[in-house]
Amino acid sequence: MKKLFGLILFMGLGVLIILALNNTISFPKFGSVDLSDRVADAYLDNDNVSEVGSANIVTAIVVGYRGFDTLGEVTVLFISALGVAFLFSFKKEKRLDLKFKPNFMLKHGSKLLFGIMLVVSLYIITHGHLTPGGGFPGGAIIASGVLLLYLADDKFRSNIKGFKVLEGVAGSLFVIIGLLGLILATSFLENFIASGTVGQLLSAGIIPIIYVLIGLKVGSEIASVVDNFLTEEESA
Amino acid sequence: MIVNILVGIGIALFGFALQTSIGGINRKIVGRLQKRHGPRWYQEFIDIFKLLSKRGISHGWIYDFGVIMALGGIIATAMFMPLTVDIVAFKQFDNFFIFVYLLAVGMLGMAMSASGSGNPWASIGVMRALTTMLAYEVPFLIVALTIINVSDSSSLTAIQAFQQTAGNNWFIIALPLGGLVGVLSLMGMLGKKPFETYIAPAEIASGPMVEYGGKQLGMLFILHEISVFIEVSLFVHLFLGGASNIFIFLIKYFTVYTVVNLISNVNGRFKIDQVVKFFYKWPLLLAIIQAFIAIYLGWVI
Amino acid sequence: MIQYAAILLFVLGLYGIFISTNTIKMLVSLNILEIGLNIFIISIGFNYQGIAPILSSVSDTGLIYVDPLPQALVLTAIVIGVGTTALGLAFAKSIYQKYQSFDLNDMEESL
Amino acid sequence: MANIEYLLLFLVGSAVISYFLTRLNSFIGSIFTIFATMFVFVSLAAYGFNMNLDTTVSLLPWFSFSQTYLGFFFVIIIAFIYLMVSFFHPYFLDKYPYKNSYNLLFLLSLAGIIGAFYTDHFLQLFFFFEMIIWTTMFLIPQGKSREAAVSYFGFSLTGSVALLIGIFVIYQNVGRFDIQAGLAGISGTTSVFVFVLFMIAALAKLGTFPLHIWLPLAHGNAPHPFSPVLSGALVKLGAFIGILALIKINPIGPVIGAIDLALGQYIIAFIGSLSIVFGTLMAIKEDDAKKLLAYSSMSHGGYILVAFSALNGFAFAGGLYHILAHALASAGAFMAIAAVARATGTTKMKELGGMIHKMPITYLAYLIAIISMAGIPPMGGFISKWLIFQAVIDRGMILIAVAVFFGSVGSFLYVFRPLAALFLGQEFREYKHVKEAPLLMLIPTFIIMGLNIYTGVIPKQIIDFINNIIGENTAFAPVVATTFTVTATYGTLNAGLIALIFGVGVAIAFIIFILMKKSRKVELMDTYTAANFVHDEHLLHYSVDFYAPLERMYEKQSHWMKKFYDALAHKVKEVGKLAKYLFMSNNIGVTLIWILVIIVLLIGVVAL
Amino acid sequence: MSAVLLIAIPLLAAFISILFKKYSIYLLFAVTIFNIANVFLATEGIIIIGGFSPPLGISLLVDTYSKIALLLVNALVLVIAALNVKAYPKYGTILLLVVAGLNGLVLTNDLFNFFVFLEISGIAAYLITASNKKPITTFRYLVIGAIGSSLFLLGLIILYSMFGTLNMVDMIKEIALNNNYQELVLPFTLMFIGLGVEAKLLPFNSWVKGILGHSNTFSGPMIASVYASAMGFVLGRFITNLFNFEGMLLTVVLVILVAGIVLSDIMAFASKKSREILLFSSVAQASMIALLFVNGIIIWAVYLIIANALSKTVMFMIINKAQKDVGSDEVKSLQGLFANNLVIGIIFTIATLSVMGLPLLVGFTIKLNFLTELADAGQIWTIAFILIASVVEGIYFVKLLLKLWYPEGNLIKVNYHLSFKLVFAIIALALLTFGVYQAPLDKLDNTVDTVMEVVNNG
């Protein structure tokens, strides 16, 4: 009874929001968005594009125009990983003994597959400013590779210390680049390297560098989160 | 100033003598009522002087000081009392409230010495006296309020003069309900039969006078006589239009005292809370109605 | 049309949290909510004639692009969703360690 | 040339010094407090009488002071009571848990009082008002009960909150916080609204009928030397606010034809009379002497309210005179009880008796205090009551008159009760060792005795000062008074003459007494007990349920008000629990529902 | 020394601190001290990030208003971390992120960036409350916090779709041009609820009872004063500049806030646990602050935030320390706490009296002034309700105080570290002196300019 009542109530809320959105004139109908009166128009303007130098405008926004957001967002991931580690900080950990025991083929096949996944993720990270994708998807692929290894081999423990160091270094480098921007150029996270020609690999100034750092950082953080979830207190 | 004081003392003495003799006469009347002769008319003088000559006991300095203060207070009240419109000790200072509150000083003195005597029954007697006072005082004051409001002055001589002027008649007629309440509260003040639990002779064991004897009791008798004189003459001035000369005053005084005495002889005796319940039921209601009629509607007969 | 579906998904997420007492179910409905929200964000920038905002070269002007900003925002929103869910699961796991059950109702001490 | 601001700073400074001195040794600390209060009182009296206290402000720029006769009248009374009570500190302070903070808070509250009556800015009035409240609130629990302090604070806070809302309503209408201009500036319905709010504040501080629960609790349980201050001085703050409301604002509501008095005034007079009757009845029933005196100051608060709401010159003068007379009388009575409590350790009438033999001077002080309290001639109480009676009769308010007369006669009953129970009657064995109060404590008792008599016999100087106040604040005609007489609508009262004649009467009675034979001294136990010999003096002491027949009549109804406020507090707790269930429940669904409700409400409303 | 360092340096320190776990707490002290110094040196006005002119990139806004907020937040974090350094050493990194998050919240001039920082500080708050060892309450806080921020994001996106820009200053100009308030109700409601959850306004704060009810000397003050004041400042900025409610929305918001004050005071009156009393009083203060902002009384709301933050830190720390030693925070079991530690007693009393708003203390001056401003705005009914709530507040605080001062039965042994006493004494003295000596309060009055001025003069 409560479920039905709740469902009706919340669906009513949804309908109400939809109705409210409908009769607000300045809210553009779905699909008929003209970019002219939006700030996005400036992003697509030719000389701006060439000034930032990144073909993929979304990456230009994510790391270029709104780089500060991304810094904040990376911190979010950093603090979640830190939090998860903080909650499960045991003296001695050991792998969670799952009921599923992997066989020989799976254990070694997965190592091969991990190599391929690593290459794909590196490609995606480095070509962030040209093709769709970038630091975050690349990082996610690294982490899923690590997850694959965990699942495939129930004794496998990734090098947590290494990931921590990588995470710290990548993060600090990201901020240091920002500070360099402040020192060399006028403002924090400003592009102080020539942005080159749009479409080339070595274009868009500091954006690819930052994206690589982000990729590494995201990969290591999610990997350490995976490790935390798959380990438990060593009942000595 | 000295002359006024002497006149005042004279009035007080006259009051004492008047009341004691009328008291004696009334004893004879009541005796006659009960088919006996009753004692000599000066019997009360004899009692008082006999007591004064006796050697009583004293329970400490407060026991004596209380009696002295009580008698002093009553004498002071009596000195203020006007006998007729022109025989009064202090011309325009005979304010109505002085009588009500100086009486209270007398009552306080007696209460102090009674409690000071150490006998619990004396304290119980004092409690009864005070409770009865609470009972009869309020309706009486309400009627007095009406009288003062109507006669536009609170000094007794002015109230007498108001009643004696041509147009208006005595307040007992002008304010009938007020008069009735006045009589009832007078009986309460005098401690006459229905409300006399606190000084009733039968209840001597628990009356305030239980520990007294000798000169203290004598002085308290004097006190009783003078306070009766004050209360009755107060009633006379307020309700019976006072007196233009001394004889009218004596006649009125005698009639009032004997009438009240006769009424009291046929009544039983209330318990203390019955007294309070009675006074706060009918007399207060009548007094309020009388005041309402007199002040708001202006119907003064 | 997708916009309405996104809002309904958002509201469904809210409904999910409202009725469930199991911590994991709550986190799942929280994710549904966030997915609905992300779809809504994307739908803001959509244009029927628009193409993806990747420029093949500097010269091609006159093409209509889809609004790139919501896509950038959704990127961040998704990652934030991941962060919160990860932490939520961590807390759910510590609750499980302490009370041996995921259901909020039968935690014995009333809070 | 005393400056008010320096006085305040001096007081705050001496408060802090007294804190440290009392830490060293409570005797020195208290002596210092005495000198501090004495200095303040003397400088106030010397310069204040003819209004040439310097009100320039240098150190505290945002305060502004102005002198008024009305303000000075209150300040001088309260400062005097503070001085008298400070003599008691050396003997009482050691027994209190936080004794060093006692002097500090005592002097701070005095500073608050001086500030409150000298300021002409509403917010500063509120500032000093609140300061007095919280400093005294911390003094009360040093006595016996915490609950008293909580109820005291609760009611005073309600009062001061009502005052603040009133101040803001005035500010909204008049635009300025100046007291005189503000009160004059409002009219019509706002003046009625402000009148009601100010009256709530006055009733709360005076402890009159509807808001009186804290009075017996606070006075009964406050530390012994603090009760006189509480009842003599702090209650008068309410009277000051009452004057502001009744005299200054004086809303023009519908007028009751017969007694041509505005309805607002009549309601306040009715409340005053209710509190007289209620106070008297509760006092007659009370067993603890201090609680009894607390109920008496409640009924005297009622008198003050009736006086100020009768709106005629004599009533206003009577009210002010009554404030003075009651302050002295209740301070004297409370100090006597404090002296007895110090010697015997209890104020319950059951456990006391026969103190007169060991503490005659305290007895005398108490006697004179209760004579004035009961309004019996030679003392000040009689003149103020007489003036109030004149006004009540002149206006012809019958119901109020019933209550006023009942109060005056009833006060005679309940003031006599502690006299009989504490001082007179049998002398208890356990109090044999009791000695009279030390000399330092007797000085204030003598002074107050003298003042009680002085206010009763020579009204001239007081009436003249009151005429200044009347002239300053109201349009009534000043009261005509020569050295001994006071004239009102219905005749003149020669207070001096009454005292003289009373003296003559006593002299005559004394002569009669001396002439007769000396009576034999008999000790108290040897009394006429109709042959059943009682050897234990406790049994011979009649003090419990003194007015039994009277008390039986209203036994049941006497707890109504207390039950009402307990129920109120309970209701609020219920609402609290409901709110906690509604808003703070453990499952998140409730919060979601609230979010949903608010969104639907807002969008739905806007869309429609 | 641009203001962006206030965010960048703590982040850098946080990333570095996970490498050397041990020194994280000292790194925190260094960073907070640097921040406080930097606040004084930072240049006012709009600071661009990433080199792009405002509507494109993200920009920060620094004015006196945000400077006060930064100062308060950083100083409080420094004090609380210093006092808890022995009890909770491991929280260095998290505190660094808290500092970064809150500074970001206060400084940012971009709506989406605000959402990101809201999320950072939210997650950091979940971790701080994890120290209460009560995972259920933290879980509940996480879920409600996540819902709140998603609502905020939804409102934000609707605003973007309507006006096309995310920069707050531009957004205000666009809204001014559009001036059709009818449309703005939906986004503003969603954003108000989102902020309301975090700022503990009444209908949305069911998580507060769990979190602060079981708080300890570290998480209690952090949530009750640091987060409360940061959210107070942020809520103020949104209400005064972006929302400026009108019409039906204004009345409903006013009703919510006033009901919030009155009901939370009544709830405090009905609760027996000392921490519950304190948390309901801080909920009441939060609604009061929001009410002041809605009525446009900015300067006194700022002072109220500061005073409330200071006194709540002191009160929560004292009560939590006592609770830890005594084991239960029932008022009965804490009876007579101050009997043998007098200094702490006096400090606690001064703090409580300041919260209640009694004379000689800063609370009183603030209360009187904002009531005068309310009277100017003609809100007599709001004043009446606030004052009635303050009566109820006065009674339950006095009951608490008197119970704590006067022992019944056995004396409880609670000792406070000297550093506790020293820091609290300074705070109490500040409350006392500013109560009596009001000149500096008025001086600051005219220097606080809102985003509006910045918007007008570019």
Tab-separated table of C-alpha atoms in Angstrom, chain D residues 28-284:
chain	number	residue	atom	x	y	z
D	28	ILE	CA	36.220	41.543	53.542
D	29	GLY	CA	34.409	41.087	50.235
D	30	SER	CA	31.049	41.800	51.819
D	31	ILE	CA	32.352	44.811	53.726
D	32	PHE	CA	33.675	46.134	50.408
D	33	THR	CA	30.237	45.575	48.861
D	34	ILE	CA	28.663	47.556	51.703
D	35	PHE	CA	30.988	50.506	51.088
D	36	ALA	CA	30.446	50.294	47.316
D	37	THR	CA	26.647	50.372	47.656
D	38	MET	CA	26.901	53.085	50.315
D	39	PHE	CA	29.038	55.259	48.035
D	40	VAL	CA	26.579	54.811	45.173
D	41	PHE	CA	23.568	55.528	47.401
D	42	VAL	CA	25.109	58.609	48.945
D	43	SER	CA	26.175	60.086	45.600
D	44	LEU	CA	22.740	59.327	44.143
D	45	ALA	CA	20.927	60.856	47.098
D	46	ALA	CA	23.187	63.906	47.316
D	47	TYR	CA	22.976	64.887	43.659
D	48	GLY	CA	19.878	63.096	42.498
D	49	PHE	CA	17.261	64.831	44.684
D	50	ASN	CA	17.407	68.123	42.864
D	51	MET	CA	18.078	66.477	39.539
D	52	ASN	CA	21.590	67.687	38.962
D	53	LEU	CA	23.253	64.376	38.245
D	54	ASP	CA	25.542	64.895	35.283
D	55	THR	CA	24.347	62.789	32.379
D	56	THR	CA	27.166	63.495	29.910
D	57	VAL	CA	28.527	60.322	28.369
D	58	SER	CA	32.222	60.049	27.529
D	59	LEU	CA	33.499	56.514	27.943
D	60	LEU	CA	30.475	54.598	26.671
D	61	PRO	CA	29.431	56.703	23.654
D	62	TRP	CA	26.301	54.801	22.620
D	63	PHE	CA	24.579	55.115	26.002
D	64	SER	CA	22.437	58.182	26.617
D	65	PHE	CA	21.035	59.060	30.019
D	66	SER	CA	18.437	61.547	31.161
D	67	GLN	CA	17.082	62.359	34.583
D	68	THR	CA	13.436	62.120	35.444
D	69	TYR	CA	11.764	62.462	38.811
D	70	LEU	CA	9.966	59.169	38.235
D	71	GLY	CA	13.218	57.367	37.457
D	72	PHE	CA	14.960	58.909	40.460
D	73	PHE	CA	12.080	57.940	42.806
D	74	PHE	CA	12.534	54.264	41.878
D	75	VAL	CA	16.318	54.325	41.816
D	76	ILE	CA	16.653	55.906	45.254
D	77	ILE	CA	14.267	53.359	46.843
D	78	ILE	CA	15.958	50.380	45.217
D	79	ALA	CA	19.470	51.661	45.928
D	80	PHE	CA	18.425	52.183	49.564
D	81	ILE	CA	17.106	48.593	49.804
D	82	TYR	CA	20.366	47.323	48.202
D	83	LEU	CA	22.379	49.272	50.811
D	84	MET	CA	20.329	47.974	53.726
D	85	VAL	CA	20.570	44.374	52.514
D	86	SER	CA	24.296	44.596	51.838
D	87	PHE	CA	24.764	44.905	55.619
D	88	PHE	CA	23.537	41.294	55.811
D	89	HIS	CA	26.136	39.868	53.436
D	90	PRO	CA	29.037	39.314	55.881
D	91	TYR	CA	26.945	36.903	57.966
D	92	PHE	CA	25.258	34.925	55.201
D	93	LEU	CA	27.792	34.490	52.443
D	94	ASP	CA	29.766	31.520	53.759
D	95	LYS	CA	26.892	29.108	53.353
D	96	TYR	CA	26.479	29.577	49.558
D	97	PRO	CA	28.151	27.289	46.963
D	98	TYR	CA	29.392	30.102	44.664
D	99	LYS	CA	29.833	32.838	47.257
D	100	ASN	CA	32.414	34.917	45.394
D	101	SER	CA	30.086	35.310	42.406
D	102	TYR	CA	27.345	36.447	44.835
D	103	ASN	CA	28.820	39.902	45.421
D	104	LEU	CA	29.715	40.256	41.746
D	105	LEU	CA	26.162	39.533	40.564
D	106	PHE	CA	24.702	41.656	43.410
D	107	LEU	CA	26.592	44.771	42.331
D	108	LEU	CA	26.061	44.054	38.616
D	109	SER	CA	22.295	43.944	39.110
D	110	LEU	CA	22.477	47.264	41.003
D	111	ALA	CA	24.354	48.755	38.039
D	112	GLY	CA	21.616	47.406	35.772
D	113	ILE	CA	18.932	49.031	37.908
D	114	ILE	CA	20.586	52.455	37.944
D	115	GLY	CA	21.051	52.249	34.203
D	116	ALA	CA	17.483	51.101	33.578
D	117	PHE	CA	15.895	54.032	35.405
D	118	TYR	CA	18.191	56.712	34.051
D	119	THR	CA	18.147	55.842	30.361
D	120	ASP	CA	15.867	57.561	27.910
D	121	HIS	CA	16.454	55.124	25.039
D	122	PHE	CA	14.155	52.090	24.799
D	123	LEU	CA	16.814	49.617	23.675
D	124	GLN	CA	19.067	50.613	26.571
D	125	LEU	CA	16.130	50.172	28.912
D	126	PHE	CA	15.804	46.658	27.503
D	127	PHE	CA	19.582	46.153	27.746
D	128	PHE	CA	19.636	46.981	31.485
D	129	PHE	CA	16.361	45.076	31.999
D	130	GLU	CA	17.864	41.879	30.592
D	131	MET	CA	21.087	42.438	32.537
D	132	ILE	CA	19.138	42.608	35.785
D	133	ILE	CA	17.224	39.466	34.858
D	134	TRP	CA	20.188	37.247	34.147
D	135	THR	CA	22.355	38.513	36.999
D	136	THR	CA	19.535	37.926	39.509
D	137	MET	CA	18.686	34.622	37.840
D	138	PHE	CA	22.128	33.323	38.817
D	139	LEU	CA	21.685	34.560	42.401
D	140	ILE	CA	18.435	32.755	43.160
D	141	PRO	CA	19.663	29.137	42.761
D	142	GLN	CA	22.307	29.756	45.434
D	143	GLY	CA	19.412	29.417	47.869
D	144	LYS	CA	17.489	26.179	48.076
D	145	SER	CA	15.957	25.349	44.685
D	146	ARG	CA	16.980	25.396	41.032
D	147	GLU	CA	13.427	25.155	39.797
D	148	ALA	CA	12.704	28.559	41.306
D	149	ALA	CA	15.398	30.187	39.188
D	150	VAL	CA	14.105	28.491	36.025
D	151	SER	CA	10.504	29.642	36.585
D	152	TYR	CA	11.730	33.130	37.579
D	153	PHE	CA	13.782	33.341	34.396
D	154	GLY	CA	10.954	31.928	32.277
D	155	PHE	CA	8.385	34.468	33.438
D	156	SER	CA	10.787	37.434	33.421
D	157	LEU	CA	11.915	36.469	29.930
D	158	THR	CA	8.295	36.333	28.734
D	159	GLY	CA	7.828	39.785	30.221
D	160	SER	CA	10.935	41.269	28.657
D	161	VAL	CA	10.126	39.656	25.285
D	162	ALA	CA	6.666	41.247	25.359
D	163	LEU	CA	8.374	44.542	26.226
D	164	LEU	CA	10.779	44.165	23.286
D	165	ILE	CA	7.982	43.415	20.806
D	166	GLY	CA	6.181	46.491	22.127
D	167	ILE	CA	9.331	48.575	21.700
D	168	PHE	CA	9.639	47.460	18.098
D	169	VAL	CA	5.981	48.198	17.367
D	170	ILE	CA	6.591	51.707	18.711
D	171	TYR	CA	9.803	51.992	16.703
D	172	GLN	CA	7.913	50.960	13.601
D	173	ASN	CA	5.279	53.643	14.126
D	174	VAL	CA	7.379	56.467	15.516
D	175	GLY	CA	10.706	55.638	13.937
D	176	ARG	CA	12.694	56.546	17.041
D	177	PHE	CA	13.658	54.693	20.192
D	178	ASP	CA	13.262	57.685	22.505
D	179	ILE	CA	11.021	56.712	25.439
D	180	GLN	CA	9.072	59.940	25.916
D	181	ALA	CA	8.587	60.612	22.196
D	182	GLY	CA	7.844	56.959	21.502
D	183	LEU	CA	5.117	56.662	24.115
D	184	ALA	CA	3.571	59.939	23.039
D	185	GLY	CA	3.830	59.123	19.368
D	186	ILE	CA	1.577	56.084	19.145
D	187	SER	CA	-2.200	56.170	18.997
D	188	GLY	CA	-5.227	54.157	17.901
D	189	THR	CA	-5.027	50.367	17.687
D	190	THR	CA	-1.203	50.256	17.870
D	191	SER	CA	-1.339	52.009	21.238
D	192	VAL	CA	-3.760	49.335	22.469
D	193	PHE	CA	-1.412	46.617	21.112
D	194	VAL	CA	1.636	48.206	22.783
D	195	PHE	CA	-0.397	48.758	25.979
D	196	VAL	CA	-1.207	45.030	26.145
D	197	LEU	CA	2.426	44.061	25.523
D	198	PHE	CA	3.780	46.491	28.141
D	199	MET	CA	1.177	45.265	30.623
D	200	ILE	CA	2.299	41.658	30.080
D	201	ALA	CA	5.839	42.813	30.920
D	202	ALA	CA	4.581	44.704	33.990
D	203	LEU	CA	2.477	41.761	35.220
D	204	ALA	CA	5.393	39.358	34.722
D	205	LYS	CA	7.836	41.526	36.691
D	206	LEU	CA	5.317	42.521	39.414
D	207	GLY	CA	4.368	38.880	39.811
D	208	THR	CA	0.647	39.696	39.775
D	209	PHE	CA	-2.193	37.332	39.090
D	210	PRO	CA	-1.843	35.638	35.754
D	211	LEU	CA	1.981	35.422	35.824
D	212	HIS	CA	2.691	34.966	39.515
D	213	ILE	CA	3.857	31.320	39.763
D	214	TRP	CA	7.499	32.345	40.058
D	215	LEU	CA	6.972	34.809	42.931
D	216	PRO	CA	6.505	32.433	45.896
D	217	LEU	CA	9.038	30.001	44.418
D	218	ALA	CA	11.699	32.664	43.848
D	219	HIS	CA	11.176	34.610	47.099
D	220	GLY	CA	10.668	31.486	49.168
D	221	ASN	CA	13.784	29.728	47.938
D	222	ALA	CA	16.112	32.647	47.219
D	223	PRO	CA	19.096	33.060	49.546
D	224	HIS	CA	17.955	34.783	52.741
D	225	PRO	CA	19.712	38.140	52.218
D	226	PHE	CA	18.520	38.287	48.604
D	227	SER	CA	14.754	37.895	49.199
D	228	PRO	CA	14.329	41.464	50.527
D	229	VAL	CA	16.021	42.796	47.398
D	230	LEU	CA	13.923	40.531	45.204
D	231	SER	CA	10.592	41.546	46.724
D	232	GLY	CA	11.367	45.075	47.829
D	233	ALA	CA	13.339	46.267	44.825
D	234	LEU	CA	13.135	44.090	41.733
D	235	VAL	CA	9.359	43.802	41.777
D	236	LYS	CA	9.217	47.609	41.449
D	237	LEU	CA	10.619	47.314	37.901
D	238	GLY	CA	7.247	45.933	36.915
D	239	ALA	CA	5.590	48.927	38.545
D	240	PHE	CA	7.806	51.249	36.462
D	241	ILE	CA	6.736	49.504	33.235
D	242	GLY	CA	3.140	49.573	34.512
D	243	ILE	CA	3.369	53.340	34.898
D	244	LEU	CA	4.737	53.661	31.367
D	245	ALA	CA	1.811	51.634	30.037
D	246	LEU	CA	-1.070	52.862	32.211
D	247	ILE	CA	-0.163	56.537	32.560
D	248	LYS	CA	1.935	57.359	29.522
D	249	ILE	CA	0.316	55.266	26.762
D	250	ASN	CA	-3.201	55.421	28.224
D	251	PRO	CA	-4.994	53.970	25.148
D	252	ILE	CA	-8.388	55.507	24.405
D	253	GLY	CA	-10.430	52.297	24.358
D	254	PRO	CA	-14.184	52.220	24.915
D	255	VAL	CA	-15.041	54.060	28.156
D	256	ILE	CA	-17.200	52.410	30.840
D	257	GLY	CA	-19.973	54.960	31.381
D	258	ALA	CA	-20.563	54.830	35.105
D	259	ILE	CA	-16.996	55.082	36.297
D	260	ASP	CA	-15.752	56.914	33.154
D	261	LEU	CA	-12.614	54.811	32.985
D	262	ALA	CA	-11.185	53.353	29.766
D	263	LEU	CA	-11.836	49.636	29.382
D	264	GLY	CA	-8.092	48.862	29.260
D	265	GLN	CA	-7.548	50.543	32.610
D	266	TYR	CA	-10.535	48.758	34.151
D	267	ILE	CA	-9.296	45.332	32.999
D	268	ILE	CA	-5.891	46.020	34.554
D	269	ALA	CA	-7.574	47.193	37.758
D	270	PHE	CA	-9.637	43.992	37.720
D	271	ILE	CA	-6.479	41.884	37.258
D	272	GLY	CA	-4.918	43.844	40.114
D	273	SER	CA	-7.865	43.121	42.370
D	274	LEU	CA	-7.828	39.452	41.339
D	275	SER	CA	-4.197	39.261	42.364
D	276	ILE	CA	-4.983	41.006	45.691
D	277	VAL	CA	-7.674	38.425	46.525
D	278	PHE	CA	-5.593	35.493	45.245
D	279	GLY	CA	-2.453	36.706	47.015
D	280	THR	CA	-4.264	37.202	50.314
D	281	LEU	CA	-5.983	33.807	50.200
D	282	MET	CA	-2.742	32.002	49.299
D	283	ALA	CA	-0.795	33.907	51.957
D	284	ILE	CA	-3.297	32.922	54.655
